């Protein structure tokens, strides 16, 4: 006798398949499996070019429940693809495409612009056309370029409840967004008369997400501080930036290869319950005036009672010269962390943790710079000349951890500690593919030995890392 399992049991089995390709195979087993598992296949949509979205639109406009089944949309692998004259002609005759454009457009001129952008294969137009269909979306991973007028306009209309969002609130369930800025996607080049949004600052796509009700986590790269974007005043941009202030539900911010001359205050100020803030600095941006940790201290002050994870400048890029001239601010002291009463994990560069700009000993001892709630302290960028001082400061912390830092579990020290091996030609550079051939200098380990003994006796972990090796492992 054949064993027939209930549909809900079959769905539970299907949900255990993590691989999208495996889930897709289920719909080819039988008609019953096709109807049962099709929505499961659409739960995660990975679309990499305009053809994927075109197929997606054709499928979902005929069966709207498939669009509502999407929980995660992954566009991080997006690539620009050429559209031939034959394909462009076929797109003009597509009823599904025409219907979506009519629903999204507010004017005849805008309809014409949509059709032109879609026909030229512009990714932001294709993506913006599809987003209003995904009413149950939870996660969005988006690759974008500098010129994104359609996406920017669509997000603004979603926030304002304008067409095509006038009957269905937009992105009410969206809780995680990751934005990947990639300049090679800015192809083909935008026309000179691209109109509204043709010169958006890098933060333009970021700010609207801070106004969505279910948002919790946002990850982005190449973000220039919204309060210091070097663009002319734009009423549309100013409206979004001003409205970003207030109460946001976002609790985690992760900014990579970014530049926050004002401490990203326009973002942090809107978060009423910020729990995690990670920032990686980069001087590669035109607006860069060098890393300014004190600005982040000011912007994070209002989160002293909620912040439990703080990463500042994890493997950041610092140039000798920036737009402001000689870079003299990147070793500035962040300020004492003692008042951040919920802080558990800290990852920070040594010159930002302790004020040692003009002397070998810090102006404020490390013991007085750390919060009682601390569990993990990872100190980056320790120069060899400061290692003895740092070891002494950490020993004091370890010896007082039971009374001052009862939750402390782990200490990490990272710096250029590599004992590089030389080849026959005298080259001491280590191949990135062979990090195991290099070891930390014996004198570094000897300097840290006393701290290691104290940590062992106190039940704490101590890890010493070489910067080159750690970067290799991180990448």
Steps between C-alpha positions, in 0.01 A plus 500: 500500500643839403574738785346844448629783716290807575593815310613684813746219577632508144547875525692460825730253326546736206590788731793297632664521159732799523623488142277687256581255219385206713172676577452571131533131415194426712265673257597254224405188696130516426217743438406473866855585608511783246192670643603430858864611490493779239448770763785349704730536199404867475567564869859595412542676167853547363492719192823597324400692187205652315402167340447349846269785600315483168429130558408572862252770396340271244452225759382716788260727310311188392513350850521778760525254794851414373608862547351500849695181577837679463666554838857566387610682185870466413628739234857517629629309197342743255686562175426728207409321179457640151154500344494438125273686261284188461464462878419868537224470244359198682500690830296782346232245408492334843161541668641406841768768476259762370256433783769534768624828349147643489443407864827660610501818288358835606515672162540442129856632511583260781354210302726590209801516734414158646480348154831657398682384815358147477592479133856606580529231766542733796494285811341751734199535266442125481538458875275796584230365272494168684521612865136611547386141435694359797265590783628229737872565454719450810856533366643700212856474366553765236790591273479853364706772331522877536214573259177351638215745431231233466589323822531825689164624371328167574629492859382855560154412371494190718570712807238757401235241408476626143419302190564207455492465882177688565292189579765268643748633760854447376761275655307459826688179581846592373748456786847464341657690209852475361608752238806426284622801303690392188611760252531255210122475501475861384483375142374598257577857603195711593388762248588860575133589546432216742295738711405454864741299708782498246749630756395331822746482788613147600261511798190566287392135490588444864286760676149386395553159660537671838132594476359153445318355802650150517861579412759365743829455312665701225834420336655728240831587341648824360270720707601865528361674807155638404579825683811560289415380149667735250192559286294806427183549697224287356145537638429130449823394675457754779146375563618143546793598722291720725229239534760240597531665840258365758434150621627206296459134589850415371719342768806395294705719265799359310683746272798380298764696305311817590578854608329661797644847543212584736484162673201385290279697738222528243465121525570428867280788623192338350549170686323487835638157594835463323669179618781442252709752306782389270698745291794452265666820386633573152682811380431404138190721480521847352341655808744337742660724760665215687367273771354699792416267791389784729214570258378144552521543876266798472258324266485183712457678832121467482544120470708457817228302674415265211817435297649154565728459195742766372746445216691810394716495191550126455786478243429849370690684225691810607685715247782746578303771314126556468274766350584721798875465445745328732317231697574575863178394673481124449669422834265710707365368831142377490435577867424295808261206458429477873156660468382252234334287764368223268816454291616136477722481191750765391727490196711814467842627393747569781544874425122537519467298820770689692614859464868447416550757225777695668634268768585138569247469785128573458349810657217284636586145617328213320346394830293818494409479130309172497140422602417248773284302256795418269542136390739522201765759415677482163775760457620559143798690364738463793845619397791307640627805691171518693471130583672525839271784603190314381598180679546696822160668460329168427667334798339759724164426339543124544605533865190707573258316274309322779399827662506739203422277199330183629375397154836525320589182312744576219776741394647533149805700393568554130789675329786464253669224698603276215843337497521484119729244343731616224564321174835464328471844343446660841133573444322497836150543363277204565280353227137549596431139406758372751432676831597189695866550403517805725483515875467772760834636616631324812551832680132582447399175662747558782358847563150355520598201716441673833154604386434146384589366845265747666221409260542127561488546874188716466323263260515740204598439138786693339565501124781679318453552124723617220328754277601354165401149598174617660404700190569196283275284715233771513489541124 
